[in-house]
XYZ file of C-alpha atoms in Angstrom:
782
model
C 97.987 113.504 103.214
C 97.443 116.253 105.324
C 96.080 116.718 109.028
C 93.523 119.232 110.757
C 95.139 121.738 113.523
C 93.562 118.386 115.935
C 96.267 116.315 115.421
C 98.934 118.724 117.510
C 99.997 117.311 120.615
C 99.315 114.394 119.593
C 100.896 111.584 122.146
C 101.898 109.005 118.722
C 100.790 105.409 118.567
C 103.068 104.294 121.353
C 101.140 101.626 123.467
C 100.600 102.488 127.270
C 103.263 100.139 129.037
C 105.919 98.031 127.407
C 105.447 94.660 129.522
C 108.347 92.627 130.512
C 111.157 95.939 130.653
C 113.859 94.912 133.273
C 117.065 97.279 133.858
C 118.230 99.527 131.012
C 118.061 102.292 132.995
C 121.729 102.843 131.374
C 121.333 102.140 127.642
C 118.065 104.288 128.482
C 120.160 107.586 129.693
C 122.270 107.038 126.454
C 119.744 106.742 124.097
C 117.856 110.124 125.548
C 120.723 111.683 125.489
C 122.351 110.446 121.283
C 118.722 111.699 120.640
C 119.414 115.092 122.658
C 122.092 115.613 119.732
C 122.205 113.462 116.578
C 118.765 113.334 114.471
C 119.037 109.329 113.831
C 120.154 107.470 116.134
C 120.418 103.048 115.534
C 120.006 100.046 118.080
C 121.156 97.343 116.722
C 122.288 94.115 118.128
C 121.003 90.577 118.120
C 117.782 89.463 117.683
C 115.777 88.908 120.574
C 117.949 90.922 122.731
C 115.535 93.392 123.387
C 115.401 96.581 120.716
C 112.203 96.731 120.648
C 111.314 97.141 124.203
C 114.021 99.834 124.767
C 113.026 101.867 121.875
C 108.938 101.823 123.082
C 110.167 102.430 126.789
C 112.573 105.360 126.013
C 109.539 107.026 123.331
C 107.195 106.600 126.105
C 109.998 108.623 128.218
C 110.201 111.003 126.157
C 106.637 111.470 124.416
C 106.388 114.827 126.492
C 109.395 116.128 124.845
C 107.645 115.880 121.139
C 104.773 118.246 120.320
C 103.511 116.289 117.388
C 103.890 112.615 119.265
C 106.124 109.862 119.392
C 104.938 107.573 116.618
C 105.819 103.663 116.148
C 106.215 101.958 113.041
C 106.105 97.917 113.297
C 107.921 96.800 109.696
C 108.946 93.153 111.049
C 105.615 91.876 109.150
C 106.252 93.981 106.020
C 108.336 92.257 103.033
C 107.792 95.094 100.563
C 110.637 97.447 100.228
C 108.102 99.748 97.960
C 105.511 99.725 101.087
C 107.723 101.167 103.719
C 106.662 104.811 102.914
C 102.465 103.418 102.805
C 102.888 101.520 106.426
C 104.701 105.067 107.732
C 101.579 106.518 106.602
C 99.375 104.350 108.044
C 101.008 104.634 111.298
C 101.016 108.339 111.228
C 97.261 108.152 110.752
C 97.672 110.837 107.929
C 95.334 111.287 105.104
C 96.427 110.645 101.732
C 93.690 113.047 99.087
C 96.310 115.712 99.503
C 99.859 114.246 99.180
C 100.854 110.799 98.378
C 102.672 108.353 100.952
C 105.951 108.031 99.735
C 108.818 109.976 101.252
C 108.258 113.665 98.985
C 104.959 113.245 100.281
C 106.192 112.330 104.018
C 108.439 114.855 103.681
C 105.328 117.080 103.311
C 104.038 116.317 106.170
C 106.243 116.195 108.625
C 107.809 119.581 107.492
C 106.849 121.523 110.567
C 106.258 118.885 112.776
C 107.691 118.139 115.628
C 108.018 113.653 116.220
C 109.861 111.276 117.431
C 109.603 108.674 114.771
C 110.433 104.885 115.560
C 110.861 102.766 113.471
C 111.082 98.860 114.307
C 112.813 95.743 112.572
C 114.488 97.470 109.402
C 116.864 94.613 109.346
C 115.317 92.731 106.956
C 113.932 96.608 104.600
C 117.710 98.398 105.524
C 117.833 100.649 102.421
C 114.321 101.401 101.510
C 114.702 102.673 105.557
C 117.472 103.965 104.666
C 116.703 105.816 102.136
C 113.262 106.987 103.509
C 115.450 108.258 106.645
C 117.326 110.549 104.104
C 114.932 112.322 102.628
C 112.742 112.920 105.791
C 116.063 113.917 107.796
C 116.924 116.537 104.913
C 113.601 118.078 104.897
C 112.009 118.161 108.904
C 114.286 119.870 111.207
C 112.865 119.013 114.450
C 111.701 115.562 113.163
C 113.905 112.678 115.428
C 113.875 109.433 114.017
C 115.162 106.106 116.243
C 115.979 102.875 114.349
C 115.845 99.256 115.395
C 117.560 96.674 113.291
C 120.150 94.209 113.197
C 122.002 96.426 111.245
C 122.752 99.908 111.171
C 121.259 101.855 108.295
C 124.672 103.708 107.173
C 123.500 106.949 106.343
C 125.707 110.392 107.088
C 124.713 111.617 111.192
C 123.672 108.437 112.225
C 124.442 107.899 115.661
C 124.262 103.819 116.428
C 124.358 102.065 119.871
C 124.437 98.068 120.599
C 122.125 97.018 122.903
C 123.905 94.718 124.586
C 121.875 91.370 126.613
C 120.492 92.121 129.757
C 123.662 91.689 133.101
C 124.147 88.466 133.987
C 126.560 87.222 137.600
C 129.898 86.457 136.523
C 130.958 83.407 135.835
C 131.517 80.931 138.619
C 130.023 83.289 141.038
C 127.975 82.530 144.441
C 124.944 84.513 145.060
C 122.827 84.964 147.199
C 118.832 85.714 146.771
C 119.410 89.210 147.769
C 122.555 89.448 145.308
C 120.438 87.962 142.176
C 117.991 91.729 142.670
C 121.387 93.257 141.072
C 121.098 91.376 137.794
C 118.974 92.229 135.039
C 118.204 88.657 133.562
C 117.853 87.732 136.805
C 115.477 89.730 137.955
C 113.958 88.988 134.156
C 114.164 85.371 134.675
C 111.886 85.776 138.190
C 109.569 87.840 136.967
C 108.236 86.025 133.642
C 108.423 82.420 135.998
C 106.297 84.214 138.321
C 104.513 84.649 135.340
C 104.213 80.907 134.952
C 103.830 79.733 138.677
C 102.367 82.477 140.215
C 104.088 80.565 143.352
C 107.828 80.978 141.936
C 110.635 82.768 143.832
C 114.337 82.849 144.128
C 115.416 81.246 147.562
C 118.202 79.366 148.669
C 117.212 76.423 147.515
C 117.432 77.884 144.046
C 119.637 80.568 143.907
C 122.486 78.652 142.168
C 120.359 77.109 139.635
C 118.726 80.478 138.379
C 122.159 81.852 137.974
C 123.524 79.227 136.138
C 120.553 79.725 133.750
C 120.879 83.175 133.566
C 124.708 82.905 132.469
C 123.623 79.742 129.932
C 121.123 82.309 128.283
C 123.763 85.218 128.138
C 121.033 87.245 129.457
C 119.326 87.454 126.180
C 115.858 88.581 127.049
C 113.534 86.191 124.157
C 116.234 83.400 125.066
C 115.286 83.343 128.489
C 111.645 84.023 127.515
C 111.659 81.534 125.748
C 113.595 79.175 128.332
C 110.945 80.151 131.310
C 107.904 79.148 129.247
C 109.485 75.472 129.764
C 108.522 75.503 133.510
C 105.210 74.742 132.510
C 106.995 70.935 131.954
C 110.264 70.831 133.091
C 111.918 72.046 136.098
C 114.651 75.171 136.185
C 117.738 71.933 136.523
C 115.856 70.082 133.831
C 115.772 73.682 131.554
C 119.568 74.310 132.656
C 120.689 70.785 132.266
C 118.817 70.387 128.550
C 120.331 74.360 127.825
C 123.912 73.705 129.032
C 123.422 69.527 126.781
C 122.933 71.856 123.894
C 124.977 74.821 123.727
C 128.071 72.784 124.605
C 127.020 70.678 121.707
C 126.897 73.687 119.291
C 129.124 73.910 116.624
C 126.959 74.398 113.456
C 127.008 78.207 114.272
C 128.779 80.528 111.923
C 132.336 81.465 113.955
C 131.982 84.803 113.163
C 128.725 85.524 114.903
C 127.977 86.988 118.470
C 127.706 84.433 120.349
C 124.374 85.472 122.022
C 123.408 84.551 118.150
C 124.116 81.305 118.398
C 123.256 80.711 121.722
C 119.369 81.557 120.625
C 119.250 79.195 117.387
C 120.485 76.921 120.030
C 117.902 77.712 122.364
C 115.035 76.890 119.130
C 116.679 74.363 118.252
C 116.637 73.060 121.229
C 112.269 73.681 121.066
C 112.629 72.007 117.645
C 114.327 69.132 118.979
C 111.580 68.300 121.459
C 109.377 68.365 118.490
C 107.961 64.382 117.292
C 108.246 64.991 113.401
C 104.075 65.944 112.633
C 105.087 69.327 114.870
C 108.211 69.859 112.883
C 106.661 69.474 110.072
C 103.305 71.498 111.074
C 105.737 74.269 112.762
C 107.498 74.536 108.780
C 104.714 74.836 107.327
C 102.841 77.387 109.309
C 106.101 79.843 109.238
C 104.253 81.302 105.554
C 101.534 82.787 107.542
C 102.395 86.589 108.753
C 101.011 88.050 111.434
C 98.995 85.224 113.126
C 96.851 82.774 111.471
C 93.498 80.662 112.214
C 92.644 77.072 112.537
C 90.483 76.889 109.268
C 93.277 78.478 107.433
C 95.837 75.674 108.808
C 93.560 73.207 107.950
C 93.786 74.298 104.372
C 97.257 75.342 103.746
C 99.493 73.145 105.769
C 97.463 69.911 105.287
C 98.595 68.151 102.919
C 100.415 64.945 102.639
C 102.244 62.990 105.806
C 99.668 65.526 107.548
C 96.285 64.850 107.580
C 93.203 67.932 108.141
C 91.987 66.175 111.312
C 95.418 66.015 112.679
C 95.980 69.967 112.474
C 94.046 71.040 115.818
C 95.988 68.471 117.812
C 99.062 69.332 116.808
C 98.608 73.134 116.602
C 97.630 72.700 120.708
C 100.825 70.748 121.025
C 103.133 73.249 119.651
C 100.909 76.227 121.838
C 101.898 73.759 125.202
C 105.771 73.883 124.337
C 105.183 77.955 123.111
C 106.418 77.586 119.890
C 102.856 78.961 119.129
C 100.999 81.520 121.987
C 97.013 82.012 121.219
C 96.444 85.363 121.162
C 93.427 88.067 121.177
C 89.712 86.960 122.842
C 87.627 87.460 120.069
C 84.922 84.883 118.696
C 87.810 83.059 116.776
C 90.918 81.641 117.758
C 93.712 83.061 116.473
C 97.386 81.719 116.804
C 100.860 83.681 116.215
C 104.356 82.858 116.045
C 107.455 84.846 117.227
C 109.326 86.343 114.378
C 112.540 84.532 114.902
C 110.885 80.977 115.815
C 108.483 81.913 112.171
C 111.846 83.203 111.045
C 113.469 79.772 111.984
C 110.458 77.375 110.710
C 110.967 79.046 107.399
C 114.602 78.103 106.606
C 113.239 74.114 107.730
C 110.577 74.406 105.181
C 113.008 75.758 102.350
C 115.497 72.857 103.604
C 112.687 70.487 103.237
C 111.797 71.361 99.567
C 108.237 72.390 100.664
C 108.169 76.374 99.941
C 106.816 76.286 96.753
C 103.803 74.432 97.781
C 102.876 76.318 100.890
C 103.214 79.292 98.879
C 100.997 78.389 96.444
C 98.251 77.057 98.547
C 98.881 79.914 101.060
C 97.505 82.100 97.799
C 95.065 80.346 96.968
C 93.478 80.033 100.219
C 93.348 84.113 101.130
C 92.301 84.806 97.377
C 89.139 82.294 98.222
C 88.686 84.451 101.423
C 88.887 88.017 99.447
C 86.174 86.092 97.199
C 84.236 84.965 99.113
C 84.313 88.401 101.571
C 83.657 90.123 98.046
C 80.835 87.959 97.106
C 78.762 88.199 100.397
C 79.346 91.704 101.412
C 75.751 92.055 101.337
C 74.636 89.776 103.441
C 74.949 88.900 108.092
C 77.888 87.758 107.675
C 79.630 91.670 106.925
C 80.521 92.765 109.714
C 83.003 90.071 111.326
C 84.318 89.542 107.643
C 85.609 92.971 107.461
C 87.194 92.230 111.122
C 88.382 88.956 109.400
C 90.286 91.046 106.734
C 91.240 93.322 108.672
C 93.154 90.322 111.005
C 94.856 89.016 108.145
C 96.365 92.679 106.904
C 99.878 90.857 106.873
C 98.549 87.537 105.232
C 97.234 89.810 102.461
C 100.062 90.827 101.584
C 102.011 88.080 101.728
C 99.446 85.768 99.299
C 99.759 89.200 96.980
C 103.341 89.060 97.114
C 102.907 85.564 95.785
C 100.035 86.117 93.465
C 101.606 89.428 91.530
C 105.310 87.127 91.086
C 104.474 83.813 90.991
C 100.486 83.426 89.966
C 98.502 83.824 86.240
C 97.781 87.327 85.555
C 93.934 86.714 85.907
C 95.172 85.851 89.282
C 96.456 88.550 91.060
C 93.684 90.812 89.094
C 90.885 89.217 90.653
C 92.182 88.947 93.821
C 93.541 92.822 94.187
C 90.097 93.380 93.051
C 88.422 91.220 95.494
C 89.352 93.276 98.402
C 87.848 96.580 96.973
C 85.901 97.392 99.953
C 88.282 96.270 102.279
C 90.337 98.911 100.823
C 88.018 101.579 100.640
C 86.219 101.555 104.260
C 89.788 100.752 106.061
C 91.340 103.811 104.288
C 93.929 101.535 103.387
C 93.771 103.295 99.508
C 97.302 103.781 98.506
C 98.061 100.058 99.910
C 95.347 98.595 97.296
C 95.963 101.111 94.136
C 99.761 99.708 95.087
C 98.745 95.826 94.204
C 96.247 96.495 91.467
C 98.948 98.618 90.168
C 101.198 95.713 89.799
C 98.788 93.117 89.177
C 98.069 95.503 85.848
C 101.629 95.417 85.428
C 101.277 92.043 84.362
C 101.332 90.236 80.904
C 97.571 91.994 80.056
C 94.789 88.906 79.437
C 91.770 90.311 77.753
C 89.352 89.280 80.467
C 87.241 90.494 82.394
C 89.342 90.411 85.122
C 91.419 93.380 83.982
C 88.521 95.779 83.510
C 87.294 94.524 86.978
C 90.919 95.828 88.396
C 90.971 99.135 86.422
C 87.459 100.202 87.161
C 88.696 99.335 91.265
C 91.908 101.318 90.808
C 89.770 103.946 89.319
C 87.645 104.302 91.837
C 90.738 104.417 94.761
C 91.400 107.453 93.003
C 88.573 108.819 92.659
C 88.888 108.868 96.305
C 92.235 110.517 96.523
C 91.053 113.231 94.653
C 93.166 112.080 91.566
C 90.926 112.499 89.472
C 93.475 112.438 85.624
C 94.943 108.993 86.761
C 91.011 107.602 87.369
C 89.741 108.976 84.556
C 92.378 107.390 82.004
C 92.127 103.821 84.515
C 88.505 104.071 83.326
C 88.902 104.786 80.078
C 90.913 101.239 79.381
C 88.346 99.751 81.321
C 85.567 100.589 78.993
C 88.070 100.585 76.120
C 88.321 96.425 76.896
C 85.235 96.205 78.411
C 84.070 96.931 74.801
C 85.658 94.160 72.961
C 83.897 91.162 75.097
C 80.384 89.867 75.720
C 78.345 91.129 77.882
C 78.674 91.478 81.217
C 77.692 93.249 84.784
C 80.735 94.604 84.661
C 79.777 97.238 82.810
C 76.762 98.701 85.436
C 79.575 99.126 87.817
C 82.378 100.967 84.911
C 79.292 103.465 84.895
C 78.748 104.058 88.805
C 82.660 104.475 88.875
C 81.701 106.888 85.906
C 79.430 108.228 88.135
C 81.558 108.465 91.069
C 84.393 111.037 89.764
C 81.886 113.064 88.249
C 79.830 113.820 91.584
C 82.963 113.779 93.079
C 84.298 116.493 90.643
C 80.578 118.267 91.622
C 79.695 117.221 88.046
C 75.621 116.092 88.860
C 74.101 116.863 86.509
C 76.799 114.421 84.352
C 76.461 111.529 87.549
C 72.901 111.070 87.941
C 71.870 109.176 84.582
C 74.867 106.923 85.451
C 73.552 105.844 88.876
C 69.987 105.723 87.012
C 71.669 103.226 84.308
C 73.628 101.091 86.628
C 71.068 100.890 88.825
C 68.316 99.280 86.542
C 70.829 96.736 85.155
C 71.986 95.729 88.817
C 68.640 95.876 89.438
C 66.801 93.466 86.402
C 70.365 91.282 86.730
C 69.517 91.515 91.278
C 72.800 92.522 92.129
C 72.228 93.287 95.389
C 76.202 95.123 96.414
C 75.276 97.057 93.293
C 71.900 98.223 94.282
C 72.486 99.574 97.794
C 75.693 100.839 96.171
C 73.605 102.647 93.616
C 70.628 103.774 96.001
C 73.120 105.332 98.521
C 74.536 107.959 95.666
C 71.497 108.281 93.588
C 70.009 109.676 96.825
C 72.381 111.826 97.153
C 73.348 113.273 94.022
C 69.632 114.275 93.688
C 69.119 115.851 97.105
C 72.456 117.749 96.646
C 71.391 118.800 92.106
C 67.938 119.500 93.110
C 66.505 122.805 94.470
C 64.980 120.857 97.215
C 66.851 118.738 98.895
C 63.948 116.212 99.864
C 64.290 114.819 96.072
C 67.234 112.108 97.677
C 64.694 111.183 100.526
C 62.885 108.353 98.525
C 66.496 106.458 97.565
C 68.045 107.145 100.480
C 65.661 104.985 102.224
C 64.904 103.050 99.732
C 68.466 102.007 100.021
C 68.419 101.835 103.984
C 65.166 98.816 103.738
C 67.235 97.021 100.978
C 70.316 96.442 103.314
C 68.531 95.636 106.377
C 66.485 93.434 104.672
C 69.536 91.661 103.566
C 71.615 92.139 106.609
C 74.130 93.978 105.308
C 75.098 97.129 107.676
C 77.613 99.267 105.396
C 75.498 100.730 103.117
C 73.049 100.880 105.755
C 74.239 103.095 107.368
C 76.032 105.102 104.963
C 72.553 106.083 103.760
C 71.502 107.342 106.800
C 73.988 109.491 107.135
C 73.538 110.499 103.256
C 70.134 111.389 104.392
C 71.198 113.810 107.475
C 72.961 115.795 105.219
C 70.298 116.495 102.611
C 68.165 117.047 106.325
C 70.505 119.506 106.954
C 70.745 121.191 103.718
C 67.116 121.697 103.928
C 66.838 122.796 107.515
C 65.282 119.942 109.313
C 67.758 120.175 111.720
C 66.296 117.452 114.055
C 65.691 115.147 111.411
C 69.219 115.476 110.131
C 70.430 114.664 113.927
C 68.140 111.994 114.319
C 69.569 110.006 111.288
C 73.023 110.544 111.710
C 72.429 109.069 115.459
C 70.470 106.334 113.207
C 73.943 105.770 110.665
C 76.213 105.651 114.635
C 73.948 103.031 115.980
C 74.024 100.807 112.749
C 77.469 101.387 112.867
C 78.428 99.765 116.012
C 77.400 96.270 114.409
C 80.390 97.214 112.877
C 83.819 96.526 115.677
C 85.881 99.819 114.612
C 84.744 100.511 111.547
C 85.164 104.571 111.520
C 84.831 105.438 108.037
C 80.774 105.754 108.852
C 81.390 107.210 112.167
C 83.858 110.315 110.619
C 80.675 110.658 107.967
C 77.927 111.322 111.160
C 80.455 113.061 113.118
C 80.685 115.615 110.931
C 76.959 115.702 109.797
C 76.343 116.448 113.252
C 78.572 118.556 113.419
C 77.219 120.856 110.745
C 73.604 120.377 112.721
C 75.276 121.357 115.650
C 76.519 124.217 113.784
C 72.801 125.330 112.423
C 71.869 125.020 115.834
C 74.365 127.729 117.650
C 75.881 125.190 119.850
C 79.292 125.692 118.709
C 81.366 124.240 121.120
C 79.704 121.039 120.549
C 80.196 121.687 116.685
C 83.988 122.362 117.331
C 83.949 119.008 119.267
C 82.609 116.919 116.845
C 84.580 118.155 114.029
C 87.419 117.025 116.035
C 86.236 113.686 116.405
C 85.651 113.674 113.165
C 88.921 114.529 112.056
C 90.587 111.903 114.430
C 88.169 108.979 112.797
C 89.319 110.176 109.591
C 93.159 110.045 109.621
C 92.569 106.907 111.442
C 91.529 106.369 108.359
C 93.391 107.399 106.175
C 90.440 109.508 104.173
C 88.813 112.623 103.832
C 86.262 114.479 102.402
C 88.034 116.610 100.718
C 87.952 114.989 97.520
C 84.153 115.310 97.685
C 83.944 118.474 95.695
C 80.309 120.273 97.402
C 80.762 118.229 100.859
C 84.081 119.491 101.546
C 82.406 123.020 101.023
C 79.699 122.292 103.895
C 82.791 121.793 105.872
C 84.718 124.419 105.230
C 81.496 126.660 104.877
C 80.902 125.456 108.757
C 84.471 125.329 109.956
C 83.896 129.697 109.164
C 81.136 130.293 110.831
C 82.267 128.438 113.627
C 85.690 130.132 113.973
C 83.888 133.968 113.171
C 81.340 133.259 116.660
C 84.100 131.577 118.838
C 87.028 133.190 117.748
C 90.229 130.654 116.541
C 91.695 130.392 119.558
C 87.971 129.174 121.236
C 87.262 126.753 118.061
C 91.118 125.278 118.209
C 90.396 124.702 121.990
C 87.200 122.573 121.852
C 87.872 121.116 118.534
C 91.773 119.492 120.207
C 89.554 118.811 122.903
C 86.807 116.438 120.340
C 90.142 115.265 118.734
C 91.147 114.101 122.033
C 88.230 111.587 122.326
C 88.446 108.369 122.541
C 86.149 106.906 119.616
C 83.167 105.611 122.555
C 83.328 108.621 123.626
C 82.828 111.096 120.705
C 79.962 108.506 119.394
C 78.638 108.938 123.219
C 78.938 113.064 122.657
C 77.617 112.458 119.025
C 74.160 110.783 120.801
C 74.332 113.101 123.391
C 74.488 110.497 126.053
C 76.735 111.106 129.101
C 79.528 108.412 129.562
C 80.147 106.887 132.793
C 82.006 109.378 135.274
C 85.708 108.686 135.538
C 86.829 109.025 138.839
C 88.517 112.494 139.118
C 91.949 113.172 141.137
C 90.297 115.994 142.304
C 87.690 118.604 141.898
C 87.964 121.577 139.038
C 87.651 124.396 141.545
C 90.873 125.884 142.498
C 90.371 125.034 146.079
C 90.204 121.626 144.793
C 93.456 121.771 142.758
C 94.926 123.229 145.789
C 94.154 120.591 147.602
C 96.259 118.248 145.139
C 99.150 120.808 145.890
C 99.171 122.954 142.255
C 100.489 126.489 142.905
C 98.497 129.142 141.971
C 100.811 129.886 139.436
C 99.662 126.262 137.945
C 96.826 126.313 138.442
C 97.053 129.144 136.154
C 99.363 127.317 133.488
C 96.496 124.580 133.603
C 93.305 126.434 132.701
C 95.841 128.132 129.333
C 96.422 124.248 129.343
C 92.656 123.455 129.136
C 92.338 126.635 126.158
C 94.759 124.808 123.822
C 97.568 127.117 124.345
C 101.771 125.345 123.727
C 103.833 125.538 125.737
C 105.184 129.295 124.052
C 102.097 130.339 123.728
C 101.803 130.170 127.995
C 105.322 131.751 128.009
C 103.908 134.704 126.586
C 101.088 134.665 127.877
C 102.212 134.372 131.732
C 105.947 136.726 130.172
C 108.087 133.888 131.828
C 111.068 131.845 129.754
C 109.176 128.713 127.560
C 111.364 126.621 129.713
C 109.776 127.627 132.995
C 106.129 127.434 130.621
C 107.439 123.977 130.246
C 107.970 122.678 133.945
C 104.709 124.243 134.996
C 103.157 121.545 132.342
C 104.918 118.887 133.447
C 104.548 119.648 137.521
C 101.095 119.460 136.748
C 100.738 116.826 134.430
C 102.649 115.001 137.369
C 100.527 115.850 140.405
C 97.102 115.075 138.255
C 98.717 111.854 137.572
C 97.831 112.327 133.845
C 99.997 111.700 131.154
C 98.807 113.999 128.699
C 98.005 118.033 127.744
C 94.331 116.823 126.163
C 93.749 115.225 129.956
C 93.907 118.486 130.971
C 91.496 119.946 129.203
C 89.362 116.917 129.259
C 88.838 116.442 132.387
C 88.588 120.399 133.399
C 85.839 120.754 130.927
C 83.785 117.262 132.371
C 84.156 119.315 135.251
C 82.800 122.287 134.502
C 80.007 121.006 132.469
C 79.227 119.258 135.711
C 78.539 122.235 137.962
C 81.672 121.296 139.833
């Protein structure tokens, strides 16, 4: 689990802005001050009080203080404490081939990095989060951790801040519209009301009602948002009347619970009471979904007596109207989600109804079937859509897999985890796939092909992660069991995995006959997924093991044509990337570039796919280096590194290709010098996926509005002083604040001040934007 130099200076993964963030200046100042003197700060408070938004806002405002970024890790949808470290690793974008994504591995990765890590919604994983935080803080001296949780972690060195509700007018205090602007709760209420009713404003006529409503809601942001959403169907007075009556009747909550928790529960109780019986039943059943759901899933999982399948659509529409469920995203398929607090409420009602077991079983069966269908139709025109759907369902897959490994028969758990093999690989979720496969394999072992298949998928993942010892042990277990069972196509897949282990280790002579044996069997049985896989690796190994790389061309062209004939995308793209590598080795730089660009064009059909993009950017970087287009080569390698980090993958476990990468980097460093190489690498790493592809395809992206021309006079017109112009040039070279201070012989704090002023005057938020903009201006000749 390592990263390249291009990762330095990243701003992290925070959203560009925090919606509905009102006030909180006092709390923000307090949190920033606490983080300056404490390495662990926990924001505690009731559900819905605004802990997450406060943490995100603090992170946005402090991001320039952390050279290696501010990183948000969302844990609300995670249920398995064993996956906390894996989830943190995925959020950080680390690669898994060198260090395992556990607490010691993360400690190694973060040991010398200046990072603010935000762990959001930890209350249900408090022990695991506390253990991880303690390990990281003990070994990572520059790390700061900001936690949001309903309870503190309670470890040494932790500072806590209780997030209070937004400010509200005092009871029985008369307010004018002007007075209300001083209160945070009123500001939020007005903002959200205007979002529902654009014509809404505070007037003398409704000022008293707004004041009373803020007081009744006690300044809880989530309560305000849920209540104001009712403006679609109720007036402010009606909302206030129902809330006041409901809260007066609230007697079932724990007496020692904070009033705001009782208030929030009352608000959700109120929403529940407004629903009719079928809506309530569906609400409770929908709580089994984590991270959202689609209509067909809801129909399959929730439609049993007394709810008919044909009623689900109308019931969902009704729950959307009542703000219990919301439609999210703008993809080709409608997707729905409930707020976490609303989902938890539904789960409690589901348990009361005694339907928890049945709904969990149906949920598990639905997603196991989705995984099976995706694996069976991997080679076909649905591939891209299936890949995206599985990605959207990541949280649901976790819930369903947890049910499978704890309550299902071993055969179901083994099949489910193995059917997701392409999801684990293409999306880079290698450690998570290994986690579920290990848990399924730990169940009472059936003497069945499902276990053989799970063993070989686990062996394949271990191979890609560079854990050859583990891969060979798993494969040996699979082969031993397979020898006791009737013949199956799995025998061919075992040969492919064995060949992959040999190929990744550089033993091409051993890999070649294994791939040939598997291909012959797949072809005779017309197993297209096996055929395309074998042709792709056969061509690559033939070309890498032969005196002439052209020996692998025919297999790769055959893979491309077979995939295209069946509407398959991913292996077709992979084959063209492999062809680009062989052409590059053969000295055919033009042909290599053409194949890599074709791989990118095909890869566009897989929305947000980054593994194939990373491969093609890498090979195009090698081609550019061979052509002595060194700046382009370094930028492409930087852009490729960004893709690898996003996918948690790398070529490092593939010995031969990793050697090619190292040779290319060494050449570029020698010709450019370390500083120029790293600056160009960083510029490439700062590119978005779209801009990286445009660079690779040598298509100049549409010009973006720039605040000023790059020449000295233009910078001066923006208000940059001569010293700031000098610092801007050093920023573009990739120098850190410390290096800039040394170059200019000034204090580091002075250099930091200049950089802050430059970002402010140019209207940028990152050093990478300064570098990319100046580079673009230089290319355009301005």
